[in-house]
Short mmCIF file of C-alpha atoms and ligand atoms in Angstrom, two decimals:
data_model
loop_
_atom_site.label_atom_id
_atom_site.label_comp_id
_atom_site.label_asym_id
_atom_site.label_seq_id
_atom_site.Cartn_x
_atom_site.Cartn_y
_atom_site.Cartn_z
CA UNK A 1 70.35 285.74 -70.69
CA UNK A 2 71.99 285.38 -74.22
CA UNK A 3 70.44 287.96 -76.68
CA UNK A 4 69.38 286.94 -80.00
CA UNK A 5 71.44 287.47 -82.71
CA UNK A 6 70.58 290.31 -84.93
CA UNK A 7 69.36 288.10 -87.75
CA UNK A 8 66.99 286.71 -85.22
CA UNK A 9 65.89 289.64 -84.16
CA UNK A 10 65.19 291.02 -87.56
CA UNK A 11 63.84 287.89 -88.22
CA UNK A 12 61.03 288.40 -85.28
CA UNK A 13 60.64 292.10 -86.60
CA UNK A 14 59.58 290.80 -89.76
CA UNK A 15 57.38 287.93 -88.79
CA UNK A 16 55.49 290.54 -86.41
CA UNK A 17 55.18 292.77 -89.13
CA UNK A 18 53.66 290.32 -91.28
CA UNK A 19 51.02 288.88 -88.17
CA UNK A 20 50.25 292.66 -87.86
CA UNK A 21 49.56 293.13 -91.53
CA UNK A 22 47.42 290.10 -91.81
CA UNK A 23 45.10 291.20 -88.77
CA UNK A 24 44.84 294.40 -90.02
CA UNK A 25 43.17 293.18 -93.43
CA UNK A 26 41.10 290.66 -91.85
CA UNK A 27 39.81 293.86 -89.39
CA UNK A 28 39.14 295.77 -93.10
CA UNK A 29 37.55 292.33 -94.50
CA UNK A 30 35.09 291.84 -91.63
CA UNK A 31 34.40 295.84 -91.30
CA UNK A 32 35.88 295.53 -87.50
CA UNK A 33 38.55 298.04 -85.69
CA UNK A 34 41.53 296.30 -84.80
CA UNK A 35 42.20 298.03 -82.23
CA UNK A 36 39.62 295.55 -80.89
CA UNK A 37 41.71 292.80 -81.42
CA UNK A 38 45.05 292.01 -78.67
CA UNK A 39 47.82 290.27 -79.98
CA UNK A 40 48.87 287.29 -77.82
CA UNK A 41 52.83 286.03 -78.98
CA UNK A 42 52.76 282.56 -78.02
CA UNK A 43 56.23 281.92 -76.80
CA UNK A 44 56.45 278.01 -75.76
CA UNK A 45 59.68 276.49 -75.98
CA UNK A 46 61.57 279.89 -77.13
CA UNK A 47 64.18 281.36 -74.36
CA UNK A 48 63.06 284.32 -72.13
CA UNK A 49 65.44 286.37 -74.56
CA UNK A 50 63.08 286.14 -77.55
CA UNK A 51 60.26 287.13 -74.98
CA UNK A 52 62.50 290.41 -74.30
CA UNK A 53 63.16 290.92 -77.87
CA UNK A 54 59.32 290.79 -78.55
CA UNK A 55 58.47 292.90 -75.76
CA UNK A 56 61.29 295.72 -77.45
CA UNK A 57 58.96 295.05 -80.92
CA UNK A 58 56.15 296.20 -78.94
CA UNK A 59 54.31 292.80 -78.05
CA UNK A 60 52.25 293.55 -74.52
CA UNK A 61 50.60 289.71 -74.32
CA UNK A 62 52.78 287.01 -74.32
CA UNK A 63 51.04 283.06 -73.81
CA UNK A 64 52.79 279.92 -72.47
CA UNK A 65 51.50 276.56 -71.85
CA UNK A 66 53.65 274.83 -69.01
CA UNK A 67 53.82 275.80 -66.10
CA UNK A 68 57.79 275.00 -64.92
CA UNK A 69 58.40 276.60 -68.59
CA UNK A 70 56.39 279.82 -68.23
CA UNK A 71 58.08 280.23 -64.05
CA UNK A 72 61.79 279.94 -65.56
CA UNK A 73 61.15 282.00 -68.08
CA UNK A 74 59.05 285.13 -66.66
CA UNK A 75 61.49 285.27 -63.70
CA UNK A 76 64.05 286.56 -65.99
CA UNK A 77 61.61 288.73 -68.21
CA UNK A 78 60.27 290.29 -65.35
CA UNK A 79 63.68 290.98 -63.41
CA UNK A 80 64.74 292.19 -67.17
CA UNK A 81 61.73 294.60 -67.64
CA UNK A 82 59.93 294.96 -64.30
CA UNK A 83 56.77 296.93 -65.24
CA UNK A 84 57.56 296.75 -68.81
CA UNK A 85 56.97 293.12 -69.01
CA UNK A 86 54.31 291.89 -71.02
CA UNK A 87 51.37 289.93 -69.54
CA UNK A 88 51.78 286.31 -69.38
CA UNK A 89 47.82 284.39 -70.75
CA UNK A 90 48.47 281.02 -69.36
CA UNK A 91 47.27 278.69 -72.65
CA UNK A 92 47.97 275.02 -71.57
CA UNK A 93 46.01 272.44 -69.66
CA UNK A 94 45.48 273.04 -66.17
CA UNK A 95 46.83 270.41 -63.99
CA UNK A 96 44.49 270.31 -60.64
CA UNK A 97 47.98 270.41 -58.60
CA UNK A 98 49.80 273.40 -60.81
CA UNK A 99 46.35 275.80 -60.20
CA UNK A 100 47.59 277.61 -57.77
CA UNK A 101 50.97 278.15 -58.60
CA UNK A 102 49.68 278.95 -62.28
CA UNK A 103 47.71 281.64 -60.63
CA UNK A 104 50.35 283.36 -58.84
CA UNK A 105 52.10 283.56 -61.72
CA UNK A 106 49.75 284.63 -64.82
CA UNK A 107 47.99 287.41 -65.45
CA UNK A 108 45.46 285.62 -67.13
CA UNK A 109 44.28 281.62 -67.59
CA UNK A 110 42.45 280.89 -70.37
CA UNK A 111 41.76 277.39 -69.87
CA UNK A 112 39.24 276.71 -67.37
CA UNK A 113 37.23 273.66 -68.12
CA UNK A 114 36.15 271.97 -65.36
CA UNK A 115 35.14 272.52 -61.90
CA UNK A 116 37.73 271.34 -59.41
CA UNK A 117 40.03 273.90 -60.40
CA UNK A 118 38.19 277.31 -59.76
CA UNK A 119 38.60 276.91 -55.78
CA UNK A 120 42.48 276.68 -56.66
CA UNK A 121 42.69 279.31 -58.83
CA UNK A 122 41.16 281.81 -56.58
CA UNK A 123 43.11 280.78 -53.25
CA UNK A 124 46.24 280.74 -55.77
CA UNK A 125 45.43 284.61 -57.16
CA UNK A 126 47.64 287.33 -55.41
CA UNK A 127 45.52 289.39 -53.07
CA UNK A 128 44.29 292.38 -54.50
CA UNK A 129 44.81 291.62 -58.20
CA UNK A 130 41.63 289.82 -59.60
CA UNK A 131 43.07 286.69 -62.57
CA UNK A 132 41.78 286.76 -65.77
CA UNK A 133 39.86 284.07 -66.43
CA UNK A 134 38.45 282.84 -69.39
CA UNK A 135 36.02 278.98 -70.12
CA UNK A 136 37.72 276.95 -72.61
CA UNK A 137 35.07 275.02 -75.04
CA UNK A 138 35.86 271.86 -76.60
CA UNK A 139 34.17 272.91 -80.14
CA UNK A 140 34.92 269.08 -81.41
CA UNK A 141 32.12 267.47 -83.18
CA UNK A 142 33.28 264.17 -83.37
CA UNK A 143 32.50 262.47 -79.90
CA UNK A 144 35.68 260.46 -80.77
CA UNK A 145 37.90 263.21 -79.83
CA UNK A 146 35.91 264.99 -76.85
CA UNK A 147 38.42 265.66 -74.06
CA UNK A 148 41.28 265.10 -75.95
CA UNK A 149 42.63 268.42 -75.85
CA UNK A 150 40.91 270.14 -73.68
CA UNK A 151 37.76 272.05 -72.90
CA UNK A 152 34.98 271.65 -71.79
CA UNK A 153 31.47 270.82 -73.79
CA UNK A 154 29.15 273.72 -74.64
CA UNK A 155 26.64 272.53 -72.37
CA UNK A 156 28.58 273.35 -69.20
CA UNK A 157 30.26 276.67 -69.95
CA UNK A 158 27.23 278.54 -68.12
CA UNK A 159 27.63 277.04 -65.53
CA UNK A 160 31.35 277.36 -65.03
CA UNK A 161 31.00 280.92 -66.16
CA UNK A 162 28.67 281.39 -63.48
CA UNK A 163 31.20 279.66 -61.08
CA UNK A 164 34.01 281.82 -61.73
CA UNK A 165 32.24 285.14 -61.94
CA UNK A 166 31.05 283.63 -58.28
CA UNK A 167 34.97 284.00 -57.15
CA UNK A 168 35.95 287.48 -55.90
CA UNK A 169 39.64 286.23 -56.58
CA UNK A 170 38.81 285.56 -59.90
CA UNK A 171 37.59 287.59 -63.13
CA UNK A 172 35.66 286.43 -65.65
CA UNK A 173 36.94 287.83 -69.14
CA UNK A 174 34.99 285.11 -71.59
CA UNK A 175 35.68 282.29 -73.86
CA UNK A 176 38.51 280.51 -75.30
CA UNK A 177 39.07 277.59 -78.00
CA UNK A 178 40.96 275.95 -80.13
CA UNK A 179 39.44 274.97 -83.85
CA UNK A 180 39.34 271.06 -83.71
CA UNK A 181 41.47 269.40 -86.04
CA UNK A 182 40.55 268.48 -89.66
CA UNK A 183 36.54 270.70 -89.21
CA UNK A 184 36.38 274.27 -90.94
CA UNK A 185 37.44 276.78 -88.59
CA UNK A 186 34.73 279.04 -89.40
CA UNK A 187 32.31 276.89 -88.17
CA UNK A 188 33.49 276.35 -84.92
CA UNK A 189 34.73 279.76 -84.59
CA UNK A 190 30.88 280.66 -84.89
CA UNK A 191 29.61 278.19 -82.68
CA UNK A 192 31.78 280.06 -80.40
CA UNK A 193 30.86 283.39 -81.09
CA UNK A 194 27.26 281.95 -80.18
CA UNK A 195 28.31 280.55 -77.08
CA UNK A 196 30.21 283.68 -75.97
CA UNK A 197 26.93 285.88 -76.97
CA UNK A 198 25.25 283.68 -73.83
CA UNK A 199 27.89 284.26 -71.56
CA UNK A 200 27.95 287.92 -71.85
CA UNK A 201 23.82 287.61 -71.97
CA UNK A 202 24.10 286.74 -67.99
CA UNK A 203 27.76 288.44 -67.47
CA UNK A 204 28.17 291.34 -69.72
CA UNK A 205 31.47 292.98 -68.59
CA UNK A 206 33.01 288.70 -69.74
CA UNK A 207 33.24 290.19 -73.01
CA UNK A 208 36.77 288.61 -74.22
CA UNK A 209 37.02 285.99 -77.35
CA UNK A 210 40.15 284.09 -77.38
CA UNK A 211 40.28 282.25 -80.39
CA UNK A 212 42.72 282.25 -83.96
CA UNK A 213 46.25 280.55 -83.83
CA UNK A 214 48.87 281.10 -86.44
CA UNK A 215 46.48 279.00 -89.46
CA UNK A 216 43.29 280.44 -88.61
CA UNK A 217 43.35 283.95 -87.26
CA UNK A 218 41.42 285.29 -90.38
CA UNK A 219 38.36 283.44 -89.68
CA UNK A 220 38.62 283.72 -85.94
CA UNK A 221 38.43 287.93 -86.60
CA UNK A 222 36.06 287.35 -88.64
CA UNK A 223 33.83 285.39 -86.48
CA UNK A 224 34.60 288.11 -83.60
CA UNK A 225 37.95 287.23 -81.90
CA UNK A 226 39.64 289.86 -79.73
CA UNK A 227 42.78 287.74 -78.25
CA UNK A 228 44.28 286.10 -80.83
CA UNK A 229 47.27 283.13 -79.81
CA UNK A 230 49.87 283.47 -82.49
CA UNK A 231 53.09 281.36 -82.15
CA UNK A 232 54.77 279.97 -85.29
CA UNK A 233 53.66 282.21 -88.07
CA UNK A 234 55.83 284.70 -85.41
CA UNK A 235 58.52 282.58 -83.85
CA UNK A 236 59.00 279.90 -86.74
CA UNK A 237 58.02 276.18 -85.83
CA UNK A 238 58.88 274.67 -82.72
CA UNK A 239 60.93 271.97 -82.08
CA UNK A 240 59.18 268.23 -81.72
CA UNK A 241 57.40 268.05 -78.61
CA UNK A 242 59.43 266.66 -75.41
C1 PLP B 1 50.65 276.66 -79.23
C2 PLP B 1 49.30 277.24 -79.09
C3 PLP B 1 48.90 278.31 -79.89
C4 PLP B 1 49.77 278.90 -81.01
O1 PLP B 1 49.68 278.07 -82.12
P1 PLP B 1 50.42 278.44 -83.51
O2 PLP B 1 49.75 277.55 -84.49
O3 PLP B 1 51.85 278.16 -83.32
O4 PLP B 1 50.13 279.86 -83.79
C5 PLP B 1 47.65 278.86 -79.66
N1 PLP B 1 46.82 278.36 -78.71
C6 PLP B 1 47.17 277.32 -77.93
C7 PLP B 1 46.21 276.84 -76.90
C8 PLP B 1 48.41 276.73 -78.10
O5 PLP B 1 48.75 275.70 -77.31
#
């Protein structure tokens, strides 16, 4: 493991700093505590290093969205920092034949949309430690784009709610999405809020939010957020997808 340099490291500092600042006002702004809001440091394609370096800045959550990427990289955090690692949120698209190797791995998943993988998740779970689980909803509009990137349609999160609160392996924590691309955020962050309301109506203790990226963490706060997924505005951009 190389260590950052110190620029890049001060670099990180600062960029947390800033993250911190912003959720802080956006707590003041919508009259919440933020100590009801987690941080989540989306580390995709930066080197288990940065992860350490974060985890010295005092980042606890940490979120990756590949499964080979997030292995590699969490066997050296974890040999690094044993119970000082943070928690790795599994963020990406769950491939049916990764679901139980995701599961052995993460602390949480926040990306259940369908079905076919709760059975996997649970057998994949190590015994005794109930995963986090969380429903991702596709809050897309435009029928165009349904499915594209994941989640599944409001209509069916009961009923996967219900499916993975029906898994002793598995705990259900909530909601998660993603604002759809070119709608305001606000809107579909309240959509979710409303959809999140019914899933804690039938299981109160799923009382997790997951929702707010680097662009739009403001209105996800405001609209009731408590994991926030923050990558570039902390890490800087990534590099162009492989
Ligand atoms: C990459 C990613 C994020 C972080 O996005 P930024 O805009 O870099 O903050 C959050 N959520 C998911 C699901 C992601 O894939």
């Amino acid at each position: 493991m190389t260590e950052p340099s110190a620029a890049r490291r001060g670099q990180l500092a600062e960029n947390l700093a800033v993250v911190r600042e912003r959720i802080e006002r956006a707590c003041r702004v919508s009259g919440r505590d933020s100590s009801e809001v987690t941080l989540i440091v989306v580390t995709k394609f930066f080197p288990a290093a940065e992860v350490v370096a974060l985890a010295g800045l005092g980042v606890t959550d940490v979120g990756e969205n590949r499964h080979q990427e997030a292995a590699e990289k969490f066997a050296v955090v974890r040999a690094e920092l044993g119970e000082a690692a943070p928690r790795l949120h599994f963020i990406g698209q769950l491939q049916g034949n990764k679901a139980v190797a995701i599961a052995g791995l993460a602390d949480v998943v926040h990306t259940v949309d369908r079905s076919k993988v709760i059975p996997p998740l649970a057998r994949g779970a190590r015994p005794g430690v109930p995963l986090g689980v969380l429903v991702q909803v596709d809050l897309d509009t435009d029928p165009q784009a349904h499915g594209l990137r994941g989640g599944a349609r409001p209509e069916q999160i009961a009923h996967l709610a219900d499916s993975v609160a029906a898994q002793p392996a598995l705990t259900l924590r909530g909601v998660m999405a993603v604002a759809p691309l070119g709608q305001p955020a606000r809107r579909a962050f309240g959509r979710l809020a409303g959809l999140a309301d019914q899933v804690r109506h039938t299981h109160p203790e799923a009382d997790w939010l997951s929702a707010g990226m680097s662009g739009d963490l403001e209105a996800a706060i405001d609209a009731g957020a408590t994991h926030l997924r923050v990558g570039s505005a902390i890490l800087g951009s990534r590099p162009p997808l492989r």
